[in-house]
mmCIF file of C-alpha atoms in Angstrom:
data_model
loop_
_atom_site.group_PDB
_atom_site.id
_atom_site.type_symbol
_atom_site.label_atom_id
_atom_site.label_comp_id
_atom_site.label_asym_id
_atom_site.label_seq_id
_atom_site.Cartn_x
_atom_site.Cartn_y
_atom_site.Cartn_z
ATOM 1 C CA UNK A 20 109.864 -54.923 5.440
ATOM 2 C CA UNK A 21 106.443 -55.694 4.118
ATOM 3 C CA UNK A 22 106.078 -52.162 2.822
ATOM 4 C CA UNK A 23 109.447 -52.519 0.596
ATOM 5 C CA UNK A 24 108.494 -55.890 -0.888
ATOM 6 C CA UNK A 25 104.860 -54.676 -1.507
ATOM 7 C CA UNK A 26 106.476 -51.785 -3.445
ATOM 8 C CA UNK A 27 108.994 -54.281 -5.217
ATOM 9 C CA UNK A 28 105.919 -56.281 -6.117
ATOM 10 C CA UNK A 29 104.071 -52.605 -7.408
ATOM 11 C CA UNK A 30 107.585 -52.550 -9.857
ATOM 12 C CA UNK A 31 107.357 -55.979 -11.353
ATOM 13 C CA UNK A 32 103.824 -55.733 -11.837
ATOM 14 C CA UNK A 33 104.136 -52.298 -13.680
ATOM 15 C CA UNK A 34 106.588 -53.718 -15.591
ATOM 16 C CA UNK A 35 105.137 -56.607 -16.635
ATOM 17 C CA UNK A 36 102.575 -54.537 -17.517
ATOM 18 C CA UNK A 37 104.105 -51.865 -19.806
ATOM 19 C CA UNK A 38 103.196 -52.361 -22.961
ATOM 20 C CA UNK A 39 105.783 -53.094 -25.548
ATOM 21 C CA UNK A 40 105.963 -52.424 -29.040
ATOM 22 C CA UNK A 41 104.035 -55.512 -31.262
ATOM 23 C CA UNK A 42 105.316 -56.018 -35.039
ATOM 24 C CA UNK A 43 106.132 -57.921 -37.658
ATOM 25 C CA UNK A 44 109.279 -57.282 -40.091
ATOM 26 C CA UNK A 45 110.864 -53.660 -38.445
ATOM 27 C CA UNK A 46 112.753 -51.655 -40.540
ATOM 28 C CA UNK A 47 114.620 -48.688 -39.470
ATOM 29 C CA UNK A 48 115.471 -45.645 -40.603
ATOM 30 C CA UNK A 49 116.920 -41.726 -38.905
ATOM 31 C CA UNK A 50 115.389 -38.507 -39.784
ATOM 32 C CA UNK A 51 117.114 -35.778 -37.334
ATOM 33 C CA UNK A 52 116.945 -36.532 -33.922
ATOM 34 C CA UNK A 53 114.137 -39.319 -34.441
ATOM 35 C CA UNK A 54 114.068 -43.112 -35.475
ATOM 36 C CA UNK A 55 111.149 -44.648 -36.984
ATOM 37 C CA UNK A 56 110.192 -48.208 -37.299
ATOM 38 C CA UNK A 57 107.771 -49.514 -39.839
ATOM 39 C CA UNK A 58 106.074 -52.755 -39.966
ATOM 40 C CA UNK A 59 103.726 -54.920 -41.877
ATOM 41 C CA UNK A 60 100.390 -54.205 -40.585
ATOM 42 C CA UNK A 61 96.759 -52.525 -42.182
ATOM 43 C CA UNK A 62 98.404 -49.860 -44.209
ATOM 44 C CA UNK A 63 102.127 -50.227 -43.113
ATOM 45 C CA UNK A 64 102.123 -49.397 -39.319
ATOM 46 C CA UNK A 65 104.615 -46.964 -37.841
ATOM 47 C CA UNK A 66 106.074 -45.612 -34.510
ATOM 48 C CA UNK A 67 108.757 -42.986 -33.732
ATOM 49 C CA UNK A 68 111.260 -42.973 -30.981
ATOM 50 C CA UNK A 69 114.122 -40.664 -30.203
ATOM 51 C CA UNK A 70 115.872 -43.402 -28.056
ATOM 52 C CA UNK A 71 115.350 -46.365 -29.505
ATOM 53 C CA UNK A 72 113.603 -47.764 -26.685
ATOM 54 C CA UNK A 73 109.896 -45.397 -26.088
ATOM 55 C CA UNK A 74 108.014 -45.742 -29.127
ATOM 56 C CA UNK A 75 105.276 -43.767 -30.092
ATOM 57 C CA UNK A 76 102.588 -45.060 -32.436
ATOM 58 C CA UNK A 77 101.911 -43.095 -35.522
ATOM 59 C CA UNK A 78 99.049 -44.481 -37.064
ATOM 60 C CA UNK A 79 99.547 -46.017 -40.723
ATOM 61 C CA UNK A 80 100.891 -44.904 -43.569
ATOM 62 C CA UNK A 81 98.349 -45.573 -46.350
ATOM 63 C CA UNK A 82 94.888 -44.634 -45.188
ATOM 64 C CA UNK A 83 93.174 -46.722 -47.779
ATOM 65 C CA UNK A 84 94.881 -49.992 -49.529
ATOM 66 C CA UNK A 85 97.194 -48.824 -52.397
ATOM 67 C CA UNK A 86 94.959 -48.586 -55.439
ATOM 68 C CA UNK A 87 96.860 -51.139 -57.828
ATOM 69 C CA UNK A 88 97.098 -54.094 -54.272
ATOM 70 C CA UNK A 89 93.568 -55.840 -55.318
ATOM 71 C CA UNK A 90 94.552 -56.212 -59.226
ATOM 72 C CA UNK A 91 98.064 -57.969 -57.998
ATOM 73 C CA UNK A 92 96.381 -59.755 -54.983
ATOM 74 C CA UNK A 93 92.660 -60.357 -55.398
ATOM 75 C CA UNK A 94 92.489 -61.928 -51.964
ATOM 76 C CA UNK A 95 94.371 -59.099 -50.450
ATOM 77 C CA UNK A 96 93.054 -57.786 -46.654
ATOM 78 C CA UNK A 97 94.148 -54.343 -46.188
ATOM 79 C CA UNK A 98 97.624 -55.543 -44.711
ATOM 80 C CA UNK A 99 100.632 -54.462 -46.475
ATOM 81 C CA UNK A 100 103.876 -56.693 -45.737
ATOM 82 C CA UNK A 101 107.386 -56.279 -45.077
ATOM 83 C CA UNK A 102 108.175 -52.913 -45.747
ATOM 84 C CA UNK A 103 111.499 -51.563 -46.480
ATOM 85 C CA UNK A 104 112.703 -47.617 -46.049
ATOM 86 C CA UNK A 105 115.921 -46.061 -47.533
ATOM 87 C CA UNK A 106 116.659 -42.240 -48.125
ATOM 88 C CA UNK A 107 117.420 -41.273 -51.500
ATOM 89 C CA UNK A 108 118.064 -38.392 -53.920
ATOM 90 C CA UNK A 109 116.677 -36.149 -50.807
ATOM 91 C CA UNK A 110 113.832 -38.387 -50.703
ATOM 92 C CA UNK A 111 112.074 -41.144 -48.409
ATOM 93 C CA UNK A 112 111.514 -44.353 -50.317
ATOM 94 C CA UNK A 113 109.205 -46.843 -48.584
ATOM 95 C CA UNK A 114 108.890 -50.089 -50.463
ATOM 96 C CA UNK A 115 106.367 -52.475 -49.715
ATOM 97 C CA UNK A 116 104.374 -55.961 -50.800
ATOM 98 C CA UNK A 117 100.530 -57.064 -51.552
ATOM 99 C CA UNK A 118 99.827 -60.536 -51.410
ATOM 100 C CA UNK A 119 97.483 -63.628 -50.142
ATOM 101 C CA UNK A 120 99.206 -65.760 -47.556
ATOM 102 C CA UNK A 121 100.916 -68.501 -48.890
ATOM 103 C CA UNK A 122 100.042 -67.427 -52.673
ATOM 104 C CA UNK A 123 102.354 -65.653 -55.426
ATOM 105 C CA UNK A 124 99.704 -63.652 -56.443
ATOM 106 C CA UNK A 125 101.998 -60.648 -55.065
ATOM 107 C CA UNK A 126 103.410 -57.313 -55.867
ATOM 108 C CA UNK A 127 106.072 -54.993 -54.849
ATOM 109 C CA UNK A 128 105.312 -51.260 -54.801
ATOM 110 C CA UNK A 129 106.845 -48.271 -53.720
ATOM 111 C CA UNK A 130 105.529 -44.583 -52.202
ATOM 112 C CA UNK A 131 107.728 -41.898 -51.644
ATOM 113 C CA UNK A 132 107.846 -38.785 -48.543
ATOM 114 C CA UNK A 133 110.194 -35.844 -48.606
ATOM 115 C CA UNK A 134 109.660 -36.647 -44.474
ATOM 116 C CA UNK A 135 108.927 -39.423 -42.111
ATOM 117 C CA UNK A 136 107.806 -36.616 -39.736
ATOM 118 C CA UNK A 137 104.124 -37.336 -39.563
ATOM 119 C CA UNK A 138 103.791 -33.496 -38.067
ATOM 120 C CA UNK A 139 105.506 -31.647 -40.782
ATOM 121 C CA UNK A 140 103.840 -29.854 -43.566
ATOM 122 C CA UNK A 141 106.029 -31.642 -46.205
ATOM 123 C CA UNK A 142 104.641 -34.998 -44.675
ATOM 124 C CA UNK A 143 102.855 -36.668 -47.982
ATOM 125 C CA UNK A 144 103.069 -40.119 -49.496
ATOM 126 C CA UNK A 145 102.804 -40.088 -53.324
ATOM 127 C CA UNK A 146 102.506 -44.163 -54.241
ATOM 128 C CA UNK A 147 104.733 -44.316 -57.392
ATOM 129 C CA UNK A 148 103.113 -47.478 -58.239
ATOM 130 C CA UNK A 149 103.839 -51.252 -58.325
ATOM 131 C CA UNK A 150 107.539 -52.055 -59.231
ATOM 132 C CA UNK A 151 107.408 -55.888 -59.637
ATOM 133 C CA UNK A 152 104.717 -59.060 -60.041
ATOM 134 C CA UNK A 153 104.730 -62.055 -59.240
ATOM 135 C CA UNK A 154 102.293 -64.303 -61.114
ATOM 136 C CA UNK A 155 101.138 -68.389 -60.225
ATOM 137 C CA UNK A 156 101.961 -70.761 -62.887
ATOM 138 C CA UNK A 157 104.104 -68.178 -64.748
ATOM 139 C CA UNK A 158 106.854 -67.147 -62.081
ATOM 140 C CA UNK A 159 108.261 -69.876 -59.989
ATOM 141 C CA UNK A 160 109.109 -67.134 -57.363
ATOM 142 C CA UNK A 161 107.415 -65.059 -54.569
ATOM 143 C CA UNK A 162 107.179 -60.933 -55.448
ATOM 144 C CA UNK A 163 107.343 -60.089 -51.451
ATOM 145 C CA UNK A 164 109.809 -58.876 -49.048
ATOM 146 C CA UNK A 165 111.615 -56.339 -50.760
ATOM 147 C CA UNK A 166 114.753 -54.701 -49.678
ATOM 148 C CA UNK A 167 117.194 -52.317 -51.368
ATOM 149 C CA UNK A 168 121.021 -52.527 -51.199
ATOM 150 C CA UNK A 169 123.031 -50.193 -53.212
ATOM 151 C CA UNK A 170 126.187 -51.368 -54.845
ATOM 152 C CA UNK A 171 128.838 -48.408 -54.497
ATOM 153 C CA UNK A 172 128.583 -47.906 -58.292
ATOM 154 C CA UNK A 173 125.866 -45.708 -58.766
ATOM 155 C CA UNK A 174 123.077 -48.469 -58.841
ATOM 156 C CA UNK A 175 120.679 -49.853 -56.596
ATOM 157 C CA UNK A 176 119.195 -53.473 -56.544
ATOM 158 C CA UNK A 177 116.073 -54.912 -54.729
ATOM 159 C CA UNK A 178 116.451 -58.352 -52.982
ATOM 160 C CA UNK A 179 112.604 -60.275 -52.538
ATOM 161 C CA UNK A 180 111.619 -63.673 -52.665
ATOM 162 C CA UNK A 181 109.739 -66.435 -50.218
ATOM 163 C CA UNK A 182 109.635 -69.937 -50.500
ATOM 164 C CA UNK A 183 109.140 -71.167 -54.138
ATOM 165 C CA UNK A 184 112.694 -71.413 -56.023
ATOM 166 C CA UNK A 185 113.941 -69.165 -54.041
ATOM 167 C CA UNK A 186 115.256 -65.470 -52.904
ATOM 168 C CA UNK A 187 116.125 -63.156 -56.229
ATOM 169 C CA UNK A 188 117.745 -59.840 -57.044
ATOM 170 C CA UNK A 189 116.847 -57.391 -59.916
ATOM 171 C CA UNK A 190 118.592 -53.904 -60.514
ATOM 172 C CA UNK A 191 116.505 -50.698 -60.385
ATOM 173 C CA UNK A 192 116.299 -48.260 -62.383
ATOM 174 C CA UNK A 193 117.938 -45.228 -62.024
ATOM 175 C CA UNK A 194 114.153 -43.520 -60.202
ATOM 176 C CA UNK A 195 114.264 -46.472 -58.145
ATOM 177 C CA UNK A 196 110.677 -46.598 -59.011
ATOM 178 C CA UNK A 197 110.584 -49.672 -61.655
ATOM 179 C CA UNK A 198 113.288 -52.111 -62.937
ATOM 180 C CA UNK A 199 116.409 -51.515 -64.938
ATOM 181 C CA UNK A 200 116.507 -52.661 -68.887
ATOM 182 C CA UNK A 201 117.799 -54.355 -69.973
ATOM 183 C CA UNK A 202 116.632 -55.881 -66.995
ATOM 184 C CA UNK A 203 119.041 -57.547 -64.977
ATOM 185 C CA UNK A 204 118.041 -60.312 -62.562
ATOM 186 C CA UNK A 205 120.602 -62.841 -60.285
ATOM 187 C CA UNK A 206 119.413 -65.869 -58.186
ATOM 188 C CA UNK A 207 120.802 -65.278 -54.517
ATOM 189 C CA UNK A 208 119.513 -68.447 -52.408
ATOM 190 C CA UNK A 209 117.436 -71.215 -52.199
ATOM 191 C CA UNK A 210 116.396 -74.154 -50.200
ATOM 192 C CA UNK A 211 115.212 -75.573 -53.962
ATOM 193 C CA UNK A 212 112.909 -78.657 -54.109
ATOM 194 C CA UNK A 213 114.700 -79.332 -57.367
ATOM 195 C CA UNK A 214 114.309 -78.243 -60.902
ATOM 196 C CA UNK A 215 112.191 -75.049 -60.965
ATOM 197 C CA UNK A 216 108.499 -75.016 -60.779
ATOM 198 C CA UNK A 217 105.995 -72.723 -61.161
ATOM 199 C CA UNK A 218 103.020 -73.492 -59.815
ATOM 200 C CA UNK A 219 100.422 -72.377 -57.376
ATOM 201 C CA UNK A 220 102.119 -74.296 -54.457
ATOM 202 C CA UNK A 221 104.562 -72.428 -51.859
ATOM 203 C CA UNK A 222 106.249 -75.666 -51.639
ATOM 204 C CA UNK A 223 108.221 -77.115 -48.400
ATOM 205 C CA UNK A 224 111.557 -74.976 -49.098
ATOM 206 C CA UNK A 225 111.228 -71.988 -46.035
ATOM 207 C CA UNK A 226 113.589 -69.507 -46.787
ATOM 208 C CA UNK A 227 111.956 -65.460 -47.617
ATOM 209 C CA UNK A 228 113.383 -62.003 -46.076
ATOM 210 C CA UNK A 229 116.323 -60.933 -47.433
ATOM 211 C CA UNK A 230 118.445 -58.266 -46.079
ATOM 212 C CA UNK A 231 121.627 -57.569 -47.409
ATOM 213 C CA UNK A 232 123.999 -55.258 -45.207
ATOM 214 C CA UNK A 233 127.740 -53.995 -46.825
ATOM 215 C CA UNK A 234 130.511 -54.322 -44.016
ATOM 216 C CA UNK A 235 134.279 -53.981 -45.162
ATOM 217 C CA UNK A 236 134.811 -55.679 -48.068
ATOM 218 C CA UNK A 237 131.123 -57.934 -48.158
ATOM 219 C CA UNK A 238 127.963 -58.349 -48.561
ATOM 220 C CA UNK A 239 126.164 -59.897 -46.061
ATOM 221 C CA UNK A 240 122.814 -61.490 -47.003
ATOM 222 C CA UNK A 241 120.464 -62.251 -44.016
ATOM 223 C CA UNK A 242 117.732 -64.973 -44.612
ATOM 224 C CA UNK A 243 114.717 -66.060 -42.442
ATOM 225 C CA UNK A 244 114.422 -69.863 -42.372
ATOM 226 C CA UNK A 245 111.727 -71.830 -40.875
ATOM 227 C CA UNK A 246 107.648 -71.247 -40.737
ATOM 228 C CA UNK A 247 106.551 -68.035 -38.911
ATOM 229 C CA UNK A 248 103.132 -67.027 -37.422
ATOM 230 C CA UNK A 249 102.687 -69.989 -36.116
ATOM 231 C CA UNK A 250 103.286 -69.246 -32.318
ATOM 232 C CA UNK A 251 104.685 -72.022 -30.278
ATOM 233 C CA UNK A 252 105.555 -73.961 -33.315
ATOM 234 C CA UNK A 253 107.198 -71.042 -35.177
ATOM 235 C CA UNK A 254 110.562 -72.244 -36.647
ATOM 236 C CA UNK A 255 111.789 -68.941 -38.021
ATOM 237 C CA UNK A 256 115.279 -68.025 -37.724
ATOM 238 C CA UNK A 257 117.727 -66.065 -38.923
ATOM 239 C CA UNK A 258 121.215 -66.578 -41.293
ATOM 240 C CA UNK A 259 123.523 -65.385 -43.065
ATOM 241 C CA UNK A 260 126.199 -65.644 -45.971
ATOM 242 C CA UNK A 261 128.495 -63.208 -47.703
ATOM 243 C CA UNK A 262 130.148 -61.713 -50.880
ATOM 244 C CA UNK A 263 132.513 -59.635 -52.463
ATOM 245 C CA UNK A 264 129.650 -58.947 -55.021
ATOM 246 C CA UNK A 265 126.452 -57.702 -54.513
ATOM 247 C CA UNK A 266 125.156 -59.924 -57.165
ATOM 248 C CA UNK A 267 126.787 -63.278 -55.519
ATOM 249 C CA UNK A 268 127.748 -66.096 -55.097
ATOM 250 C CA UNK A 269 127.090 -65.711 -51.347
ATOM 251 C CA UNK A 270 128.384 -68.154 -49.115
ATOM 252 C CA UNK A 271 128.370 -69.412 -45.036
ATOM 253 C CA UNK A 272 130.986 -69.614 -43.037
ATOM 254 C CA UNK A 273 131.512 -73.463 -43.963
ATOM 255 C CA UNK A 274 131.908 -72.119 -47.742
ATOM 256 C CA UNK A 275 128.148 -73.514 -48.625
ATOM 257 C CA UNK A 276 126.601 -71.545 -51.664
ATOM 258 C CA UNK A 277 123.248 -70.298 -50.658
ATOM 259 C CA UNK A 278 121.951 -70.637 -54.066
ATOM 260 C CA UNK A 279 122.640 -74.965 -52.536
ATOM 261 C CA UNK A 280 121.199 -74.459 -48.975
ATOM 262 C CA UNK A 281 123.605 -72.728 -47.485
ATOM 263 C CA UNK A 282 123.125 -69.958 -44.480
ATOM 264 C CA UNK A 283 124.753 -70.242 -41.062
ATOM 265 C CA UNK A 284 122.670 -69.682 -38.329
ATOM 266 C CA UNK A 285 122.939 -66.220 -36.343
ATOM 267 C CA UNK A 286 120.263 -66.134 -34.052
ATOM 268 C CA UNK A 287 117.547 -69.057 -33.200
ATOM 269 C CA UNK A 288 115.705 -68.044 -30.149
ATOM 270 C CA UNK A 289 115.170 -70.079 -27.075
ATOM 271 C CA UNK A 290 112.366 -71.146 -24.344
ATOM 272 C CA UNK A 291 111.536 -67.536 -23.754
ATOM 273 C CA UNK A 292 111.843 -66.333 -27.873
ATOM 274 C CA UNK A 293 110.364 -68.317 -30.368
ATOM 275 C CA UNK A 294 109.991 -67.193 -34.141
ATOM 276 C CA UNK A 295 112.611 -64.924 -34.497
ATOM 277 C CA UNK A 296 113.164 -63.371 -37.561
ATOM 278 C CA UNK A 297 112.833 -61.004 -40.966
ATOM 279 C CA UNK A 298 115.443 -58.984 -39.521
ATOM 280 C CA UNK A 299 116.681 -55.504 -40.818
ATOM 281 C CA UNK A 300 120.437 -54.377 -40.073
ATOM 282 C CA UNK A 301 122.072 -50.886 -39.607
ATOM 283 C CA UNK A 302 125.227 -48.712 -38.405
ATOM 284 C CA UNK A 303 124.057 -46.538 -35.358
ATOM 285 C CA UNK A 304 127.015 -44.031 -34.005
ATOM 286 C CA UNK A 305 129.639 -46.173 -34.933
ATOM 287 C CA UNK A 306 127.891 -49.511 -33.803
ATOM 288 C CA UNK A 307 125.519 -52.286 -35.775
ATOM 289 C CA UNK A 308 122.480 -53.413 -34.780
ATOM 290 C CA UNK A 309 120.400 -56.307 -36.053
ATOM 291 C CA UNK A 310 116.615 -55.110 -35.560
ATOM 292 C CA UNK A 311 113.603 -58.430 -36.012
ATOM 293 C CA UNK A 312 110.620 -59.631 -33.930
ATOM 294 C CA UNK A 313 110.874 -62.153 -31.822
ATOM 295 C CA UNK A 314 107.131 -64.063 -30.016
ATOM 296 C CA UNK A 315 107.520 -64.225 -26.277
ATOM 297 C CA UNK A 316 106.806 -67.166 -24.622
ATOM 298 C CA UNK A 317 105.106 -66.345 -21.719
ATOM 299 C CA UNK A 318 102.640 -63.215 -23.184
ATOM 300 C CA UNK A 319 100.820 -66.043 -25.414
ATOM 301 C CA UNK A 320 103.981 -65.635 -28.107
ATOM 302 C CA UNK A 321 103.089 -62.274 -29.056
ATOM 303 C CA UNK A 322 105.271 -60.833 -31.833
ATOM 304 C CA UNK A 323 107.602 -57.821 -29.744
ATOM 305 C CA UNK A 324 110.370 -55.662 -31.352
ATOM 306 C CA UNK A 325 114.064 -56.624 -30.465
ATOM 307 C CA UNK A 326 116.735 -54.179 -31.308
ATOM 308 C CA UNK A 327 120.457 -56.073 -30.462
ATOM 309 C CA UNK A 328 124.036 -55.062 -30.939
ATOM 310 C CA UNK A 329 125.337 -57.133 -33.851
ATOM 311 C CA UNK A 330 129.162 -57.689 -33.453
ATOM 312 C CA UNK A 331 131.684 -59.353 -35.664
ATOM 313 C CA UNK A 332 134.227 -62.617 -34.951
ATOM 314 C CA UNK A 333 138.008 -62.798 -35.947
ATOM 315 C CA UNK A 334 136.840 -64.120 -39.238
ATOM 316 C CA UNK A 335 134.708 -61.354 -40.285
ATOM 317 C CA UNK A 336 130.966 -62.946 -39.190
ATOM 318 C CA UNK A 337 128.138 -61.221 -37.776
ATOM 319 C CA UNK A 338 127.007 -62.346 -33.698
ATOM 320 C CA UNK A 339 124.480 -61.338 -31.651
ATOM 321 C CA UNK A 340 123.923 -62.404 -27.967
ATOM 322 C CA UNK A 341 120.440 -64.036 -27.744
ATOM 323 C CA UNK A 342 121.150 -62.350 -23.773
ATOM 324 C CA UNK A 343 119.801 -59.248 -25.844
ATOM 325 C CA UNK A 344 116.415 -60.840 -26.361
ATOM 326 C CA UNK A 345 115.496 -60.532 -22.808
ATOM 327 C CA UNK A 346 117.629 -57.171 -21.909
ATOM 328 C CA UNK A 347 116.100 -55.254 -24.855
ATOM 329 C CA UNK A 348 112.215 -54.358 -24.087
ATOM 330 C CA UNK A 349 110.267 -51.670 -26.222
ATOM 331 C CA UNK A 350 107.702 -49.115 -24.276
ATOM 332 C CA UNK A 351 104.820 -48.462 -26.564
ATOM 333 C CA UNK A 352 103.976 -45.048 -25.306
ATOM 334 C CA UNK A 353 100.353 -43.610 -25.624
ATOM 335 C CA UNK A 354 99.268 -42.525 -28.782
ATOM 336 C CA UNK A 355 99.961 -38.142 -29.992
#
């Protein structure tokens, strides 16, 4: 008897101690039998997987700091934010943001791979450049968190924004490497302190990380409300509203424009989860997943990767089972 509970004690420990995979905004995205997840870290960190579950780290994917990030961010450290990764016209298009914490001096670039495969002799990142700016005083809005939704039309709009006046969307062009012109720009939510401001200060309205998923006949714009990075006292969660348009007027369940506050909450964490947030979505083998971090309680709230099976109510609303937080655990495998 001793014997079988010292080796059930051996299990949990080597559980406990398997490392799991530590990010901040995952995105997603399938290249042959492999996923990769990319994150904001020093030079956009990556990891591969062919389950879903092992990861394998795979280094970063700009060596140095993109050459235009210290003229759009002159307080910028070497970590690139919130990345977002889409395949297009036979290409890999990785967008990504520059900025100084809790400062518009921000920009939104993109850099472009005919492969994610970090092994194959295509494998090459050519930066196209900074797409979009964000400048104190003169822009009351937040040029981070960038994320691409195309509107079954034959065009393609990027979704940004934190804190300030609000989340924003502005067509691309037709390279997806700069904006449309005319340009065309739509306000998509806010939490707004009132009439529009531009100024150096964030301001108290916490809404950034837009993600907008097409299901049936919507839109579906996911939001992260709340303060992250701030461990225990991390209020970040995540919500939702929908449209017909991808252009708006999105709205919660209880009808609430978001452009007024609106966003009904899908996920919030608990005792064991706090933070949870700047989620990604996608349509795996004929299911949908919502993919965020989420800080663990009990390892010192360190940010972990979740990966949960999104489902959808009688009325046409995204759920997840917070359940999933606990039953879905990352292995960081050892480095190639």
């Amino acid at each position: 008897m001793k014997s079988a509970v010292f080796a059930l004690c051996l299990a949990a420990a080597s559980v406990c101690a398997a490392k799991e995979v530590s990010v901040h905004d995952p995105v997603m995205a399938k290249e042959g039998d492999t996923w990769y997840v990319f994150s904001t870290g020093p030079g956009i960190t990556f990891y591969s997987s062919k389950n879903m579950k092992d990861w394998m780290p795979e280094g970063r994917v700009f060596k140095g700091d993109p050459a235009w990030a210290k003229r759009a961010a002159p307080t910028f450290d070497g970590h690139v934010w919130a990345p977002d990764v889409h395949f297009h016209n036979g290409k890999y298009y990785l967008y990504y943001s520059v900025s100084g914490f809790g400062k518009n001096t921000s920009g939104i670039g993109v850099t472009v791979n005919k492969t994610l495969n970090p092994r194959s002799s295509d494998y090459r990142w050519e930066d196209k450049g900074m797409v979009l700016q964000s400048v104190p005083v003169r822009d009351d809005w937040n040029a981070i968190d960038p994320n691409i939704v195309e509107d079954g039309k034959g065009g393609a709009w990027m979704a940004f924004g934190s804190f300030w006046s609000g989340l924003k969307l502005v067509k691309l062009n037709a390279d997806w490497t700069g904006l449309a012109e005319p340009q065309e720009w739509h306000a998509i939510a806010s939490r707004s302190r009132g009439p529009s401001v531009a100024d150096k200060s964030a301001g108290p309205d916490e809404i950034e990380a837009p993600f907008i998923f097409k299901k049936g006949d919507y839109y579906y714009l996911f939001a992260s409300f709340g303060l992250c990075c701030r461990k225990g006292d991390s209020t970040y969660h995540v919500v939702v509203g929908r449209s017909r348009d991808v252009t708006g007027p999105y709205v919660d369940r209880n009808g609430v424009d978001m452009m007024k506050g609106g966003g009904s909450v899908v996920i919030a964490g608990d005792k064991d989860w706090k933070g949870l947030g700047h989620n990604s979505a996608y349509t795996i083998d004929g299911k949908d997943y919502m993919v965020l971090h989420a800080y663990e309680t009990v390892d010192n709230y360190l940010q972990k990767l979740k990966i949960m099976e999104m489902k959808w109510d009688a009325t046409g609303w995204p759920t997840v089972d917070a359940a999933d937080l606990n039953r879905y655990r990352s292995n960081q495998l050892p480095s190639p």
